[in-house]
Amino acid sequence: MQLFLDTTDTAVLKDLAATGLVDGVTTNPSLIAKSGRPMLEVIAEICDLVEGPVSAEVAAVEAAAMLAEGRKLAGVAANVVVKVPLTREGLIATAEFAREGIQTNVTLCFSAAQALLAAKAGATFVSPFIGRLDDHGADGMGLITEIRAIYDNYDFDTEILAASIRNPAHVTAAALAGADCATIPPGVFADLFKHPLTEKGLEQFMSDWAKTGQSIL
Ligand code: E4P
C-alpha cells in the first residue's frame, strides 16, 4: 500500500520523508491557502522532496479551463498528478488528460457510482473521502470496499486513494478493504509509528540492558 502525505507543509514533509516511508503527497486548495504561499512554488518544492506522485488541484470548474490549468500544473515537474473534482466537467477533463498522458487524481468522490465513472474516464487515482462520509453519518470504509469490488470486477487500473483520513484505524481499515493508497495528514502519519506497548516494552528492555553493564560496540 502506498502512503501519501496530505500536506503543503514542506518542513513537516521533509521530516517525515526522511523515514523513507512517504510514497507521495496530496494537496488541495484549502491546504495551499493554509500554506500562505504561491501554489506553483509550493508544488515545485514538494516535487523536489518526494519522487512519487504529487497531486496538485485545479481551481477551475469548467473542463476547458481545468485542462489549461492542469497542463500548466503538469509542467511544474514530471511527478505532478493533476487533481480534478468528481464533476461532469471534471471527468470530461480527466478523459482528455488521459489521452494526453497526464496523470489525474479525481477527488471529492463520495459514491461508488462516481468512482465507476472516474475509472471509465481513465483516472489514474480516485479519492474517496472516508472521514467526511463518516462525519455525515455514512460508512466511509464501506465505500472503499464497494469501489474495490467494482474495479476488480472490470479490471480497472484506476488506483483507490483513501482520503480524508482521520486516525490510524482508518489507515488499517483502508488497507484491509484493499485501497491501493491512503493520503494521511502529518499528525496521523506520526501516530502510525506508535503503540503504548512498544513504548513500555522498549523502556523495560533499555532498563534491563543498562543493568548488564554491556555495550554492543
Ligand atoms: C485528499 O486528497 C484531500 O486533500 C484530503 O484527504 C481531505 O481531507 P479532509 O476531509 O480532512 O479535509
mmCIF file of C-alpha atoms and ligand atoms in Angstrom:
data_model
loop_
_atom_site.group_PDB
_atom_site.id
_atom_site.type_symbol
_atom_site.label_atom_id
_atom_site.label_comp_id
_atom_site.label_asym_id
_atom_site.label_seq_id
_atom_site.Cartn_x
_atom_site.Cartn_y
_atom_site.Cartn_z
ATOM 1 C CA MET A 1 0.000 0.000 0.000
ATOM 2 C CA GLN A 2 1.358 3.420 -0.908
ATOM 3 C CA LEU A 3 1.291 6.025 1.854
ATOM 4 C CA PHE A 4 0.957 9.650 0.805
ATOM 5 C CA LEU A 5 1.165 12.717 2.999
ATOM 6 C CA ASP A 6 -1.758 15.156 2.793
ATOM 7 C CA THR A 7 0.092 18.423 3.343
ATOM 8 C CA THR A 8 1.636 21.599 1.942
ATOM 9 C CA ASP A 9 3.929 21.988 4.969
ATOM 10 C CA THR A 10 7.344 21.328 3.429
ATOM 11 C CA ALA A 11 9.203 21.287 6.780
ATOM 12 C CA VAL A 12 6.901 18.547 8.067
ATOM 13 C CA LEU A 13 7.171 16.725 4.737
ATOM 14 C CA LYS A 14 10.983 16.862 4.822
ATOM 15 C CA ASP A 15 10.967 15.403 8.325
ATOM 16 C CA LEU A 16 8.609 12.511 7.521
ATOM 17 C CA ALA A 17 10.147 11.848 4.080
ATOM 18 C CA ALA A 18 13.433 11.129 5.888
ATOM 19 C CA THR A 19 11.820 7.880 7.131
ATOM 20 C CA GLY A 20 11.676 6.652 3.527
ATOM 21 C CA LEU A 21 8.006 5.784 4.081
ATOM 22 C CA VAL A 22 6.350 8.669 2.223
ATOM 23 C CA ASP A 23 5.444 7.488 -1.278
ATOM 24 C CA GLY A 24 3.795 10.696 -2.460
ATOM 25 C CA VAL A 25 1.927 13.849 -1.469
ATOM 26 C CA THR A 26 -1.560 15.227 -1.990
ATOM 27 C CA THR A 27 -2.583 18.865 -1.734
ATOM 28 C CA ASN A 28 -5.843 20.715 -2.205
ATOM 29 C CA PRO A 29 -6.876 24.387 -2.446
ATOM 30 C CA SER A 30 -7.526 24.562 1.312
ATOM 31 C CA LEU A 31 -4.032 23.255 2.082
ATOM 32 C CA ILE A 32 -2.492 25.709 -0.420
ATOM 33 C CA ALA A 33 -4.395 28.539 1.308
ATOM 34 C CA LYS A 34 -3.134 27.282 4.683
ATOM 35 C CA SER A 35 0.484 27.393 3.431
ATOM 36 C CA GLY A 36 0.095 31.090 2.587
ATOM 37 C CA ARG A 37 2.487 30.546 -0.350
ATOM 38 C CA PRO A 38 2.166 30.713 -4.157
ATOM 39 C CA MET A 39 0.839 27.359 -5.359
ATOM 40 C CA LEU A 40 3.355 26.717 -8.150
ATOM 41 C CA GLU A 41 6.262 27.419 -5.782
ATOM 42 C CA VAL A 42 4.950 25.019 -3.105
ATOM 43 C CA ILE A 43 4.207 22.268 -5.614
ATOM 44 C CA ALA A 44 7.688 22.592 -7.161
ATOM 45 C CA GLU A 45 9.292 22.376 -3.711
ATOM 46 C CA ILE A 46 7.224 19.318 -2.760
ATOM 47 C CA CYS A 47 8.139 17.630 -6.063
ATOM 48 C CA ASP A 48 11.829 18.130 -5.225
ATOM 49 C CA LEU A 49 11.317 16.455 -1.844
ATOM 50 C CA VAL A 50 9.494 13.298 -2.990
ATOM 51 C CA GLU A 51 9.963 11.162 -6.061
ATOM 52 C CA GLY A 52 6.416 9.767 -6.062
ATOM 53 C CA PRO A 53 3.139 11.321 -7.235
ATOM 54 C CA VAL A 54 2.323 14.853 -6.041
ATOM 55 C CA SER A 55 -1.314 15.848 -6.521
ATOM 56 C CA ALA A 56 -1.948 19.496 -7.436
ATOM 57 C CA GLU A 57 -5.590 20.517 -7.759
ATOM 58 C CA VAL A 58 -7.131 22.689 -10.458
ATOM 59 C CA ALA A 59 -9.238 25.649 -9.320
ATOM 60 C CA ALA A 60 -11.421 25.929 -12.444
ATOM 61 C CA VAL A 61 -14.874 24.378 -12.661
ATOM 62 C CA GLU A 62 -15.219 24.101 -16.447
ATOM 63 C CA ALA A 63 -13.425 21.409 -18.428
ATOM 64 C CA ALA A 64 -11.609 23.724 -20.859
ATOM 65 C CA ALA A 65 -10.233 25.850 -18.031
ATOM 66 C CA MET A 66 -9.362 22.740 -15.992
ATOM 67 C CA LEU A 67 -7.378 21.483 -18.978
ATOM 68 C CA ALA A 68 -5.441 24.745 -19.275
ATOM 69 C CA GLU A 69 -4.675 24.801 -15.537
ATOM 70 C CA GLY A 70 -3.850 21.099 -15.439
ATOM 71 C CA ARG A 71 -1.386 21.335 -18.333
ATOM 72 C CA LYS A 72 0.373 24.185 -16.539
ATOM 73 C CA LEU A 73 0.500 22.232 -13.252
ATOM 74 C CA ALA A 74 1.765 19.103 -15.050
ATOM 75 C CA GLY A 75 4.581 21.227 -16.474
ATOM 76 C CA VAL A 76 5.922 22.014 -12.990
ATOM 77 C CA ALA A 77 7.518 18.562 -12.548
ATOM 78 C CA ALA A 78 7.317 15.077 -14.020
ATOM 79 C CA ASN A 79 5.715 13.667 -10.852
ATOM 80 C CA VAL A 80 2.766 16.108 -10.737
ATOM 81 C CA VAL A 81 -0.643 14.442 -10.795
ATOM 82 C CA VAL A 82 -3.449 16.806 -11.773
ATOM 83 C CA LYS A 83 -6.271 16.694 -9.250
ATOM 84 C CA VAL A 84 -9.765 17.385 -10.590
ATOM 85 C CA PRO A 85 -13.122 17.343 -8.815
ATOM 86 C CA LEU A 86 -15.538 14.496 -9.459
ATOM 87 C CA THR A 87 -17.998 16.502 -11.529
ATOM 88 C CA ARG A 88 -19.254 16.087 -15.088
ATOM 89 C CA GLU A 89 -16.771 18.756 -16.216
ATOM 90 C CA GLY A 90 -14.015 17.190 -14.151
ATOM 91 C CA LEU A 91 -14.498 13.818 -15.845
ATOM 92 C CA ILE A 92 -14.514 15.389 -19.319
ATOM 93 C CA ALA A 93 -11.147 16.934 -18.418
ATOM 94 C CA THR A 94 -9.940 13.620 -16.925
ATOM 95 C CA ALA A 95 -10.611 11.762 -20.184
ATOM 96 C CA GLU A 96 -8.673 14.383 -22.155
ATOM 97 C CA PHE A 97 -5.779 14.339 -19.659
ATOM 98 C CA ALA A 98 -5.679 10.532 -20.089
ATOM 99 C CA ARG A 99 -5.427 10.953 -23.872
ATOM 100 C CA GLU A 100 -2.571 13.432 -23.345
ATOM 101 C CA GLY A 101 -0.732 11.103 -20.934
ATOM 102 C CA ILE A 102 -1.240 13.418 -17.941
ATOM 103 C CA GLN A 103 -1.896 11.578 -14.666
ATOM 104 C CA THR A 104 -5.013 12.512 -12.694
ATOM 105 C CA ASN A 105 -6.412 12.198 -9.193
ATOM 106 C CA VAL A 106 -10.208 12.522 -9.270
ATOM 107 C CA THR A 107 -11.122 13.961 -5.903
ATOM 108 C CA LEU A 108 -14.231 14.543 -3.786
ATOM 109 C CA CYS A 109 -15.579 11.049 -4.522
ATOM 110 C CA PHE A 110 -18.470 10.119 -2.237
ATOM 111 C CA SER A 111 -20.191 7.221 -4.053
ATOM 112 C CA ALA A 112 -19.346 4.016 -5.870
ATOM 113 C CA ALA A 113 -21.227 5.252 -8.944
ATOM 114 C CA GLN A 114 -18.962 8.311 -9.067
ATOM 115 C CA ALA A 115 -15.902 6.065 -8.724
ATOM 116 C CA LEU A 116 -17.125 3.889 -11.608
ATOM 117 C CA LEU A 117 -17.375 6.968 -13.830
ATOM 118 C CA ALA A 118 -13.902 8.160 -12.767
ATOM 119 C CA ALA A 119 -12.416 4.801 -13.795
ATOM 120 C CA LYS A 120 -14.259 4.838 -17.113
ATOM 121 C CA ALA A 121 -12.899 8.353 -17.741
ATOM 122 C CA GLY A 122 -9.375 6.976 -17.280
ATOM 123 C CA ALA A 123 -8.470 8.474 -13.891
ATOM 124 C CA THR A 124 -5.094 7.394 -12.541
ATOM 125 C CA PHE A 125 -6.343 7.725 -8.941
ATOM 126 C CA VAL A 126 -9.781 8.179 -7.404
ATOM 127 C CA SER A 127 -10.039 9.731 -3.941
ATOM 128 C CA PRO A 128 -12.992 8.567 -1.812
ATOM 129 C CA PHE A 129 -13.299 10.849 1.244
ATOM 130 C CA ILE A 130 -13.659 8.488 4.207
ATOM 131 C CA GLY A 131 -13.682 10.946 7.118
ATOM 132 C CA ARG A 132 -16.149 13.356 5.546
ATOM 133 C CA LEU A 133 -18.547 10.461 4.825
ATOM 134 C CA ASP A 134 -18.254 9.248 8.420
ATOM 135 C CA ASP A 135 -18.900 12.814 9.652
ATOM 136 C CA HIS A 136 -22.040 12.752 7.537
ATOM 137 C CA GLY A 137 -23.303 9.574 9.218
ATOM 138 C CA ALA A 138 -22.386 7.371 6.230
ATOM 139 C CA ASP A 139 -19.964 4.416 6.042
ATOM 140 C CA GLY A 140 -16.723 5.749 4.579
ATOM 141 C CA MET A 141 -14.900 2.457 4.688
ATOM 142 C CA GLY A 142 -17.846 0.644 3.115
ATOM 143 C CA LEU A 143 -17.335 2.881 0.091
ATOM 144 C CA ILE A 144 -13.732 1.678 -0.295
ATOM 145 C CA THR A 145 -14.964 -1.930 -0.191
ATOM 146 C CA GLU A 146 -17.586 -1.236 -2.873
ATOM 147 C CA ILE A 147 -15.133 0.538 -5.174
ATOM 148 C CA ARG A 148 -12.575 -2.275 -4.753
ATOM 149 C CA ALA A 149 -15.189 -4.850 -5.804
ATOM 150 C CA ILE A 150 -16.297 -2.826 -8.828
ATOM 151 C CA TYR A 151 -12.756 -2.114 -10.016
ATOM 152 C CA ASP A 152 -11.788 -5.767 -9.602
ATOM 153 C CA ASN A 153 -14.915 -6.959 -11.452
ATOM 154 C CA TYR A 154 -13.903 -4.987 -14.528
ATOM 155 C CA ASP A 155 -10.100 -4.892 -14.150
ATOM 156 C CA PHE A 156 -9.995 -1.100 -13.963
ATOM 157 C CA ASP A 157 -6.453 0.219 -13.460
ATOM 158 C CA THR A 158 -7.557 3.315 -11.525
ATOM 159 C CA GLU A 159 -5.948 3.257 -8.085
ATOM 160 C CA ILE A 160 -8.104 3.746 -4.991
ATOM 161 C CA LEU A 161 -6.603 6.514 -2.869
ATOM 162 C CA ALA A 162 -8.310 6.567 0.534
ATOM 163 C CA ALA A 163 -8.586 10.248 1.501
ATOM 164 C CA SER A 164 -9.927 12.353 4.358
ATOM 165 C CA ILE A 165 -8.206 10.000 6.795
ATOM 166 C CA ARG A 166 -8.684 10.988 10.444
ATOM 167 C CA ASN A 167 -6.880 8.332 12.501
ATOM 168 C CA PRO A 168 -4.559 5.291 12.285
ATOM 169 C CA ALA A 169 -7.579 2.941 12.386
ATOM 170 C CA HIS A 170 -8.754 4.484 9.109
ATOM 171 C CA VAL A 171 -5.406 3.574 7.517
ATOM 172 C CA THR A 172 -5.623 -0.034 8.733
ATOM 173 C CA ALA A 173 -9.231 -0.397 7.621
ATOM 174 C CA ALA A 174 -8.448 1.119 4.197
ATOM 175 C CA ALA A 175 -5.585 -1.363 3.778
ATOM 176 C CA LEU A 176 -7.867 -4.278 4.768
ATOM 177 C CA ALA A 177 -10.524 -3.041 2.329
ATOM 178 C CA GLY A 178 -7.971 -3.119 -0.489
ATOM 179 C CA ALA A 179 -7.240 0.580 -1.059
ATOM 180 C CA ASP A 180 -4.113 0.983 -3.193
ATOM 181 C CA CYS A 181 -3.003 4.099 -1.322
ATOM 182 C CA ALA A 182 -4.004 6.340 1.554
ATOM 183 C CA THR A 183 -3.301 10.038 1.915
ATOM 184 C CA ILE A 184 -2.660 10.862 5.532
ATOM 185 C CA PRO A 185 -2.410 14.127 7.495
ATOM 186 C CA PRO A 186 1.050 14.512 9.125
ATOM 187 C CA GLY A 187 -0.239 14.082 12.710
ATOM 188 C CA VAL A 188 -1.931 10.786 11.862
ATOM 189 C CA PHE A 189 1.154 9.662 9.913
ATOM 190 C CA ALA A 190 3.307 10.276 13.008
ATOM 191 C CA ASP A 191 0.804 8.314 15.129
ATOM 192 C CA LEU A 192 1.164 5.261 12.853
ATOM 193 C CA PHE A 193 4.598 4.576 14.371
ATOM 194 C CA LYS A 194 3.283 4.495 17.919
ATOM 195 C CA HIS A 195 1.813 1.898 20.278
ATOM 196 C CA PRO A 196 1.827 2.218 24.094
ATOM 197 C CA LEU A 197 3.066 -1.374 24.425
ATOM 198 C CA THR A 198 6.014 -0.628 22.121
ATOM 199 C CA GLU A 199 6.996 2.292 24.356
ATOM 200 C CA LYS A 200 6.501 0.284 27.553
ATOM 201 C CA GLY A 201 8.376 -2.724 26.164
ATOM 202 C CA LEU A 202 11.290 -0.597 24.981
ATOM 203 C CA GLU A 203 11.546 1.117 28.358
ATOM 204 C CA GLN A 204 11.787 -2.288 30.061
ATOM 205 C CA PHE A 205 14.378 -3.593 27.588
ATOM 206 C CA MET A 206 16.522 -0.455 27.991
ATOM 207 C CA SER A 207 16.353 -0.615 31.758
ATOM 208 C CA ASP A 208 17.293 -4.342 31.832
ATOM 209 C CA TRP A 209 20.055 -3.748 29.296
ATOM 210 C CA ALA A 210 21.535 -0.947 31.416
ATOM 211 C CA LYS A 211 21.788 -3.409 34.342
ATOM 212 C CA THR A 212 24.048 -5.731 32.286
ATOM 213 C CA GLY A 213 26.691 -3.011 32.014
ATOM 214 C CA GLN A 214 27.404 -4.235 28.464
ATOM 215 C CA SER A 215 27.940 -2.312 25.231
ATOM 216 C CA ILE A 216 27.399 -3.804 21.781
ATOM 217 C CA LEU A 217 30.015 -1.571 20.122
HETATM 218 C C1 E4P B 1 -7.399 14.457 -0.286
HETATM 219 O O1 E4P B 1 -6.800 14.494 -1.330
HETATM 220 C C2 E4P B 1 -7.823 15.625 0.469
HETATM 221 O O2 E4P B 1 -6.832 16.624 0.309
HETATM 222 C C3 E4P B 1 -7.948 15.362 1.943
HETATM 223 O O3 E4P B 1 -7.723 13.999 2.249
HETATM 224 C C4 E4P B 1 -9.204 15.911 2.514
HETATM 225 O O4 E4P B 1 -9.211 15.659 3.884
HETATM 226 P P1 E4P B 1 -10.184 16.431 4.894
HETATM 227 O O5 E4P B 1 -11.550 15.872 4.743
HETATM 228 O O6 E4P B 1 -9.610 16.133 6.250
HETATM 229 O O7 E4P B 1 -10.104 17.882 4.529
#
